[in-house]
XYZ file of C-alpha atoms in Angstrom:
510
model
C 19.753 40.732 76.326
C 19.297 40.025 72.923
C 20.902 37.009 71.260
C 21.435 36.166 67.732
C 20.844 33.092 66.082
C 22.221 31.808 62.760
C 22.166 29.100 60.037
C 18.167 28.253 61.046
C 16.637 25.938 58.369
C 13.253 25.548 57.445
C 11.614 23.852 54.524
C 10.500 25.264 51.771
C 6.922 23.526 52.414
C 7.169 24.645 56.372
C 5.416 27.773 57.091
C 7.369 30.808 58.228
C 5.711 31.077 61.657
C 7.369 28.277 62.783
C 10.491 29.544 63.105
C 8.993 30.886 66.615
C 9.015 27.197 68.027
C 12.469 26.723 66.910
C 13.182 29.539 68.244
C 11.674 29.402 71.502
C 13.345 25.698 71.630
C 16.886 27.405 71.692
C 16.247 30.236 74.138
C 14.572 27.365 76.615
C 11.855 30.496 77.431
C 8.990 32.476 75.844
C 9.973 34.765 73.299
C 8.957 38.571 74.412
C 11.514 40.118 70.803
C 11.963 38.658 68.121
C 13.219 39.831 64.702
C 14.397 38.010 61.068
C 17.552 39.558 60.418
C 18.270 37.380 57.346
C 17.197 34.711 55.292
C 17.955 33.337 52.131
C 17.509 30.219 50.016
C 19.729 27.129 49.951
C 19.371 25.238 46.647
C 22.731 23.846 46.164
C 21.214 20.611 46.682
C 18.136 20.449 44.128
C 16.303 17.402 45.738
C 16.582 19.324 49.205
C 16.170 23.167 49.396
C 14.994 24.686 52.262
C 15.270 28.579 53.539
C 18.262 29.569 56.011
C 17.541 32.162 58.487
C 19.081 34.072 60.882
C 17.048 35.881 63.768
C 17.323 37.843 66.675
C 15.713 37.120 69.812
C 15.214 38.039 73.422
C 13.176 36.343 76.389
C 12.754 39.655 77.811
C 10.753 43.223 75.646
C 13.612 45.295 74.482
C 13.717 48.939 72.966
C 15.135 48.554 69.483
C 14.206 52.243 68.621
C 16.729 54.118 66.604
C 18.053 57.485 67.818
C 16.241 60.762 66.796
C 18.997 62.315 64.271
C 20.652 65.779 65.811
C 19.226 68.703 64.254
C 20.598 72.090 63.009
C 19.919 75.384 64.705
C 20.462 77.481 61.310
C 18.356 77.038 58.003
C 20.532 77.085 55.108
C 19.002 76.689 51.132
C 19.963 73.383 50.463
C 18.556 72.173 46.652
C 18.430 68.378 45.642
C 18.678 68.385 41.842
C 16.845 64.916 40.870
C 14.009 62.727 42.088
C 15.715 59.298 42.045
C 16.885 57.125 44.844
C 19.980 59.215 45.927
C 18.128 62.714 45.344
C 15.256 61.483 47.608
C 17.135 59.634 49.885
C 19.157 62.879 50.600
C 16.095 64.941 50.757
C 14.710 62.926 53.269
C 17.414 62.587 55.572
C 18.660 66.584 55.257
C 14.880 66.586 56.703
C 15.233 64.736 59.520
C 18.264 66.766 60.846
C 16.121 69.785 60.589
C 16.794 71.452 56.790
C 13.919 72.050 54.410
C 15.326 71.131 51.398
C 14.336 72.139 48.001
C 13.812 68.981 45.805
C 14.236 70.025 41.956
C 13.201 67.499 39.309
C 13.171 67.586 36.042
C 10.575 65.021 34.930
C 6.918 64.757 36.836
C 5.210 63.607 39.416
C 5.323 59.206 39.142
C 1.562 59.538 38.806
C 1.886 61.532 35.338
C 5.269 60.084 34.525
C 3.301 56.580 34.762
C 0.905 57.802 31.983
C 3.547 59.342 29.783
C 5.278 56.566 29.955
C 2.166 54.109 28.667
C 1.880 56.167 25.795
C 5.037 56.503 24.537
C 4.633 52.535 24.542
C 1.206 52.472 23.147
C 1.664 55.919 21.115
C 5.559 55.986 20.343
C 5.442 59.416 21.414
C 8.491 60.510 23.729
C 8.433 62.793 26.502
C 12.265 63.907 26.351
C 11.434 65.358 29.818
C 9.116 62.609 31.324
C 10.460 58.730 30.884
C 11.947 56.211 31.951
C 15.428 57.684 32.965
C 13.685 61.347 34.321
C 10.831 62.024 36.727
C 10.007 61.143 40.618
C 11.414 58.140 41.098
C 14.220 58.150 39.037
C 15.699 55.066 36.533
C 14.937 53.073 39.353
C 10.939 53.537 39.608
C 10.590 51.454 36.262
C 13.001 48.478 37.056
C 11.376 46.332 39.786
C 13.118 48.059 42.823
C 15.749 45.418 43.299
C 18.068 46.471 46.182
C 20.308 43.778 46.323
C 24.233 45.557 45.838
C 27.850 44.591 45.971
C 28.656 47.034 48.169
C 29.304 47.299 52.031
C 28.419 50.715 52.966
C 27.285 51.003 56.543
C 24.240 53.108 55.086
C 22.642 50.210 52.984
C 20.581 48.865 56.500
C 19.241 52.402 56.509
C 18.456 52.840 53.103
C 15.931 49.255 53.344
C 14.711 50.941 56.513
C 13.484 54.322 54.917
C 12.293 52.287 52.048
C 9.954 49.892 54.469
C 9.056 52.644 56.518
C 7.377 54.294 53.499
C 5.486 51.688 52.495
C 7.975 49.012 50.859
C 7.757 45.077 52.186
C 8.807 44.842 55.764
C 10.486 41.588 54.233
C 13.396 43.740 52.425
C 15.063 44.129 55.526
C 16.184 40.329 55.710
C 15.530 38.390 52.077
C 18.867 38.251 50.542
C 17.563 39.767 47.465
C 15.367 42.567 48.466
C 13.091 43.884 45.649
C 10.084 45.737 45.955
C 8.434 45.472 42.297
C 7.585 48.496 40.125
C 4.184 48.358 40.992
C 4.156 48.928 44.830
C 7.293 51.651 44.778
C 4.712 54.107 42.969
C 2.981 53.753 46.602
C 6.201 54.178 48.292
C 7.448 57.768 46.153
C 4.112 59.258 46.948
C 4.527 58.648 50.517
C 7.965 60.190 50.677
C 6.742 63.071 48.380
C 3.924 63.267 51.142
C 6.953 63.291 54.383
C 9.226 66.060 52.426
C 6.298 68.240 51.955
C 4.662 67.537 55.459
C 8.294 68.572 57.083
C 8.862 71.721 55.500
C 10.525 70.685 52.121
C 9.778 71.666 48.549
C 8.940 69.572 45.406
C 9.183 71.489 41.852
C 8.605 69.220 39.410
C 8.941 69.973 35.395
C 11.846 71.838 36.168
C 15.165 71.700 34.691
C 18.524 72.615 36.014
C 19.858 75.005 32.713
C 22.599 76.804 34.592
C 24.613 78.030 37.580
C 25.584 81.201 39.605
C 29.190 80.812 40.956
C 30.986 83.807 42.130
C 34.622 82.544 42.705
C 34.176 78.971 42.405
C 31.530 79.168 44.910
C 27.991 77.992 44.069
C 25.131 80.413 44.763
C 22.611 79.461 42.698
C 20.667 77.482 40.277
C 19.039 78.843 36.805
C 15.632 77.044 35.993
C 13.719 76.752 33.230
C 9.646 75.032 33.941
C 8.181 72.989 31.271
C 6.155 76.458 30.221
C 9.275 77.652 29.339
C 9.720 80.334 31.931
C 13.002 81.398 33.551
C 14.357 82.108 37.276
C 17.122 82.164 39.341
C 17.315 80.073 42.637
C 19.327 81.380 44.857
C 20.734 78.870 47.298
C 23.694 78.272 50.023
C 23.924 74.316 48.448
C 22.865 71.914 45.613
C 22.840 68.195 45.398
C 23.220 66.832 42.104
C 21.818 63.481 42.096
C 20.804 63.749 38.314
C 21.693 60.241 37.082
C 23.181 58.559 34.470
C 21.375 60.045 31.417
C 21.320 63.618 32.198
C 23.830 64.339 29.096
C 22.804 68.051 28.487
C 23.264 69.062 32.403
C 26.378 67.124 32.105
C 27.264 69.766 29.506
C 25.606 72.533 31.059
C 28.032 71.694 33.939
C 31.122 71.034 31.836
C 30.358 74.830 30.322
C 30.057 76.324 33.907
C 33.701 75.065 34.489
C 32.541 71.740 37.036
C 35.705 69.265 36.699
C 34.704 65.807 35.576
C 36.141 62.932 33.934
C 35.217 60.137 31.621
C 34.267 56.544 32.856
C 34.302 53.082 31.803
C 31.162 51.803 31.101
C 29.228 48.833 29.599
C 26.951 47.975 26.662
C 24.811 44.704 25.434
C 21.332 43.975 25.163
C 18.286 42.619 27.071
C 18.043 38.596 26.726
C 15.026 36.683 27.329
C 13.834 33.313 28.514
C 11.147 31.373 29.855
C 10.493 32.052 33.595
C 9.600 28.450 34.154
C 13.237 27.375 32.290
C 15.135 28.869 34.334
C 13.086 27.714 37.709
C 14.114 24.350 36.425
C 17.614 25.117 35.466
C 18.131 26.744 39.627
C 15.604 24.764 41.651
C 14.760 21.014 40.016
C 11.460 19.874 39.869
C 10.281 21.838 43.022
C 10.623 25.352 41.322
C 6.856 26.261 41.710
C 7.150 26.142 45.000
C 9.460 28.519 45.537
C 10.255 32.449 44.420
C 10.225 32.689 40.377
C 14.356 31.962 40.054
C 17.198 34.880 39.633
C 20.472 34.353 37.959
C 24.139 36.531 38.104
C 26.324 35.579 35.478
C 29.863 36.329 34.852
C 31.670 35.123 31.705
C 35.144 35.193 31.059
C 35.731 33.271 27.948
C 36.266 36.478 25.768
C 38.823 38.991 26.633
C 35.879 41.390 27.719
C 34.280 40.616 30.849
C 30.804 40.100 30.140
C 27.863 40.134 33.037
C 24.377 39.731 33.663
C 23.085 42.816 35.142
C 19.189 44.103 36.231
C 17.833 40.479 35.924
C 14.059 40.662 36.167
C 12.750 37.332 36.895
C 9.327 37.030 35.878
C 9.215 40.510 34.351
C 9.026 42.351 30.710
C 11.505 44.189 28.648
C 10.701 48.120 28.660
C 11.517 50.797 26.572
C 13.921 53.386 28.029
C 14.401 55.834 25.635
C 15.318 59.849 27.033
C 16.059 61.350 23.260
C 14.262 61.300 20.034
C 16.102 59.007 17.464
C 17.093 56.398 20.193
C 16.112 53.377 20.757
C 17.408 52.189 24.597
C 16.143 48.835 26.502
C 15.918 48.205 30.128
C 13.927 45.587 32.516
C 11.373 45.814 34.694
C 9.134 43.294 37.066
C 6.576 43.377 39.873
C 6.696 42.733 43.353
C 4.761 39.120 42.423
C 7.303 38.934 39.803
C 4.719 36.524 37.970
C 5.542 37.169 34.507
C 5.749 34.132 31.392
C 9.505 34.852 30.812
C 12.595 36.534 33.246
C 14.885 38.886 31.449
C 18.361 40.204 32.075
C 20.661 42.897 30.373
C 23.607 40.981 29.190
C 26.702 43.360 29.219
C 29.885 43.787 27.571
C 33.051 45.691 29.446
C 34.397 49.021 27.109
C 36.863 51.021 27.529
C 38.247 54.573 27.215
C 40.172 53.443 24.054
C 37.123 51.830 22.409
C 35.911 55.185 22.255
C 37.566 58.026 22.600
C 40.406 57.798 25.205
C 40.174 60.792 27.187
C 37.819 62.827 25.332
C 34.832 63.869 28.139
C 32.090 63.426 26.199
C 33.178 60.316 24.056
C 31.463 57.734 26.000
C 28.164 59.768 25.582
C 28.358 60.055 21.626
C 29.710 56.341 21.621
C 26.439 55.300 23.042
C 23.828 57.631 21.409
C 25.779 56.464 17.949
C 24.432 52.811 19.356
C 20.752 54.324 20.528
C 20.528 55.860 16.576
C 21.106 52.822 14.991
C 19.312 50.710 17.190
C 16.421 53.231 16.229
C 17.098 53.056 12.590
C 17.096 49.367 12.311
C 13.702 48.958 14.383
C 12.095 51.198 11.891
C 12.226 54.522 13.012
C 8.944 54.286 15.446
C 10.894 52.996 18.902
C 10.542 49.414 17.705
C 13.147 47.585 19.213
C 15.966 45.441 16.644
C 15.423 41.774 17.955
C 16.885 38.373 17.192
C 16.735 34.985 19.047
C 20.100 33.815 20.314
C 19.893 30.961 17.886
C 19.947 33.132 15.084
C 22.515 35.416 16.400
C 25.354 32.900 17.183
C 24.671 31.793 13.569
C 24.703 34.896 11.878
C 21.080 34.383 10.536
C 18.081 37.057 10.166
C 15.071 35.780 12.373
C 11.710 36.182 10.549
C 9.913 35.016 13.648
C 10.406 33.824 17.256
C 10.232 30.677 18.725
C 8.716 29.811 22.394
C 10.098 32.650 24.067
C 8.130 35.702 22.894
C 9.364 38.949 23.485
C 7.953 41.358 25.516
C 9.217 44.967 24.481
C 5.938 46.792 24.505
C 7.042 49.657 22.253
C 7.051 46.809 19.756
C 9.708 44.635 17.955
C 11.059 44.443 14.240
C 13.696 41.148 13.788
C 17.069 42.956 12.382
C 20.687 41.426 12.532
C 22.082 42.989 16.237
C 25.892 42.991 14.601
C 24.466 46.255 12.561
C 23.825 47.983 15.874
C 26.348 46.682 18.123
C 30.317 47.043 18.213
C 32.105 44.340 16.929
C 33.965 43.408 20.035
C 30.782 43.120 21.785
C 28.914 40.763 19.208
C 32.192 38.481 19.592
C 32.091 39.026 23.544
C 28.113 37.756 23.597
C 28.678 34.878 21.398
C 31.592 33.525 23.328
C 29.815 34.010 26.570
C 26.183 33.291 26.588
C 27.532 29.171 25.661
C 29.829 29.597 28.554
C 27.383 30.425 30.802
C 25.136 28.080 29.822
C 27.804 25.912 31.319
C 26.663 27.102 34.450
C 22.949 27.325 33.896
C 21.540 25.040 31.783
C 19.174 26.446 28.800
C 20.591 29.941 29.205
C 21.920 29.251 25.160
C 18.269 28.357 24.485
C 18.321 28.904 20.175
C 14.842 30.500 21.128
C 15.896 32.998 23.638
C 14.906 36.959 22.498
C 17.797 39.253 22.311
C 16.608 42.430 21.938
C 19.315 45.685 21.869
C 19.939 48.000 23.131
C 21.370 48.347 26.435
C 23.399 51.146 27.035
C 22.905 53.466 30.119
C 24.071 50.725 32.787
C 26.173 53.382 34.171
C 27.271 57.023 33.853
C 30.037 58.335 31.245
C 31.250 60.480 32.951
C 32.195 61.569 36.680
C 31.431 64.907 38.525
C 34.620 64.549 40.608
C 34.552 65.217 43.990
C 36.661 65.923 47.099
C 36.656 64.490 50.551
C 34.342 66.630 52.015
C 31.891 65.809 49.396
C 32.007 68.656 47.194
C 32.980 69.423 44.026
C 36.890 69.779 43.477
C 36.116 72.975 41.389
C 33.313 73.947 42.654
C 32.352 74.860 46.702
C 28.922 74.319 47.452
C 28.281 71.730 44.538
C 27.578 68.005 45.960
C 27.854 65.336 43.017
C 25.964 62.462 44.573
C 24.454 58.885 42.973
C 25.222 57.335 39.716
C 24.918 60.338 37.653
C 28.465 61.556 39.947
C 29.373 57.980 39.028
C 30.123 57.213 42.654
C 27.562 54.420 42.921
C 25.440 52.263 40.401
C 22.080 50.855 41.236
C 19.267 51.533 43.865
C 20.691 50.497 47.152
C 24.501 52.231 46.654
C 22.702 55.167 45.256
C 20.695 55.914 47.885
C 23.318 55.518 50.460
C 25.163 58.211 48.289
C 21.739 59.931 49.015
C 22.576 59.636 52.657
C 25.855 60.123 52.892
C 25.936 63.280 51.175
C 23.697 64.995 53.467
C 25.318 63.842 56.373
C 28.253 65.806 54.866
C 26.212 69.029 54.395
C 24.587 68.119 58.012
C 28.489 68.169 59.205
C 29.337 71.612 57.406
C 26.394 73.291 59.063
C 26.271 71.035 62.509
């Protein structure tokens, strides 16, 4: 019988193996299973941190095997539009109850999408196609792989699984703050390119979604258009569209084919930076080098916008994240060593409808390209990112030059005033909050920490609205699915959107 144990401490300087003593202590007996279901770091107490886990454990060998998925007897078309977390995710698990799903992507393969990517950085040339928001991989692919996420869904534990099983750290399936670092998920999409073609899928990559068939609000097919330029019709019985957060022309290509959505909330701010070994100080004391390079989740009240700490990257770099020309867009990004000079977080301010546009679909997407443009503008024109340190911005002073925090935008940096770029309400949102958090981690209101802007595509504009069999309210046969349905936000709930839609679509065909 297995038993669970909880609240197990271990010091920071103890090795992890010993946990099998302690372990073996309790049961009174040899251990024959034995599994870390949790563990996560106590540092409340900066003069005495030490790990917490929680394990389960067994004197006798037990089968811990999950069940083989039931499969269909028919073979419906099923298409996944987009390569991200919640398009793959799907993909994978329609295969597993016996589909052969069509994966559609717009952007390429994360081998070439890693090279286009390097030069736009090194070249300032921008593959509208092939970035940092589109190709295999999704948004996600270029942000450290953090899978940490607010939500409950029952389909998170799965989502880790499939992610270790293909090649991810077995330890994301008990650190409190699974990542798995840019550089190892490139291994990780290969190998569950490799499964989906291995089990009968399909991968078309440099292909774009430009249109639908619908015959009486029933989807039966999708119009494509390669990178060459050439044309087809793909006739299918379903599509998945897990297209993300920036896909702003399918959004309109959908809004033209008569697909019901609805304009969202969402957030903007900017990228701040500081010194890796700072903030190790500010969470841990003295011993921070002994330990994981320090996170931090901030929440500020003080203004009457919410303003949050999102995507924090500790020990990572700034990235561009542009998907048009003429914008200039920020995100963050780390490694799985995370062993970077400074940490970095995008620093967010709540909007709303009536900031820009009330009900208007397709206000929240010209509010924030109207941000991207002058963002671009006032770096120059050439993806340079506007930058200021935080010292300079609470004071309303132009920085000619940056301090001991460097930035580390590799597209480049000109120093420019953020006010021009940024709302109003938001510059008076970030300069009431960043000293109140500081209030809760010392040096976060460094004078010399980077602010670079912008950050704008935390989450979608708009919804694709759907009903409770998953589908589209207008249209049968059309699955909205991950953040670009804005039903989720982030890797984890994302791909659990993945999941959950095709265990709908399993259901409908079962």
């Amino acid at each position: 019988m297995i038993k669970r144990i909880d609240n197990i401490k271990l010091s920071v300087l103890a090795p992890q193996s010993r946990l099998l003593k302690i372990v073996e202590k309790q049961l009174g007996a040899p251990v024959k299973f034995f599994e870390i279901i949790k563990k996560s770091l106590d540092a409340r107490d900066k003069n005495n941190i030490f790990w917490v886990y929680s394990v389960a454990c067994s004197s006798q060998e037990e089968n811990v095997s999950a069940p083989q998925p039931e499969r269909i007897k028919s073979n419906p078309v099923v298409a996944v539009v987009g390569g991200g977390p919640a398009g793959l995710m799907c993909a994978i698990r329609l295969i597993e109850h016996g589909f052969k799903p069509f994966l559609i992507e717009r952007g390429q393969a994360v081998e070439e999408r890693k090279i286009a990517c390097e030069r736009f950085c090194r070249e300032g040339k921008l593959d509208t196609e092939s970035n940092v928001q589109f190709g295999e991989g999704g948004a996600g692919a270029f942000s450290d792989g953090k899978l940490n996420t607010q939500t409950h869904d029952g389909l998170n534990r799965d989502v880790l699984r499939i992610f270790a099983r293909f090649g991810a750290p077995e330890e994301i399936l008990y650190l409190n703050k699974p990542h798995i670092g840019s550089d190892k998920l490139y291994d990780v999409l290969r190998n569950m390119r490799k499964f989906i073609l291995e089990n009968g899928g399909t991968v078309m990559f440099d292909t774009r979604v430009d249109g639908l068939i619908c015959r009486q609000g029933r989807l039966k097919g999708l119009k494509l258009t390669k990178k060459s330029g050439k044309c087809c019709d793909f006739i299918c019985d379903d599509a998945v569209f897990a297209i993300g957060h920036s896909a702003r022309d399918t959004f309109e290509m959908l809004d033209r084919s008569g697909v019901y959505m609805e304009p969202r909330d969402f957030a903007v701010g900017v990228r701040i930076e500081h010194l890796a070994s700072e903030i190790g100080l500010a969470q841990y004391g003295k011993n921070y080098k002994l330990l994981p390079t320090a996170d931090y989740k901030l929440v500020s009240h003080a203004h009457e916008r919410t303003v949050f700490t999102f995507c924090m990257c500790p020990g990572g770099v700034v990235i561009p994240a542009a998907s048009e020309q003429g914008g200039v867009v920020v995100n963050g990004m780390s490694l799985y060593a995370r062993d970077g000079i400074n940490s970095n977080s995008a620093i967010m301010v709540q909007m709303r409808r009536s900031d820009f546009g009330g009900d208007d679909l397709f206000a929240g997407v010209r509010f924030q390209r109207d941000i991207e443009q002058k963002a671009f503008a006032l770096g120059g024109g050439n993806y340079s990112a506007p930058a200021q340190t935080y010292g300079d911005f609470a004071a309303d002073k132009f920085s000619s030059s940056f301090g001991e925090v460097q930035p580390t935008y590799a597209a480049g940096i000109k120093c420019a005033p953020l006010k021009e770029v940024l709302p109003p309400v938001v510059t008076q949102a970030l300069k009431a909050a960043i000293p109140d958090m500081d209030r809760r981690l010392k040096g976060f209101a460094c004078p010399d920490a980077v602010m670079t802007g912008v950050e704008t595509r935390f989450s979608s504009p708009v919804r694709i609205v759907r009903n409770d069999s998953g589908q589209s309210v207008s249209m049968e046969g059309l699955y909205p699915c991950g953040e670009g349905s804005g039903y989720s936000g982030g890797i984890t709930s994302s791909a659990a959107d993945g999941l959950k839609v095709a265990e709908r679509i399993f259901e409908k065909y079962r």
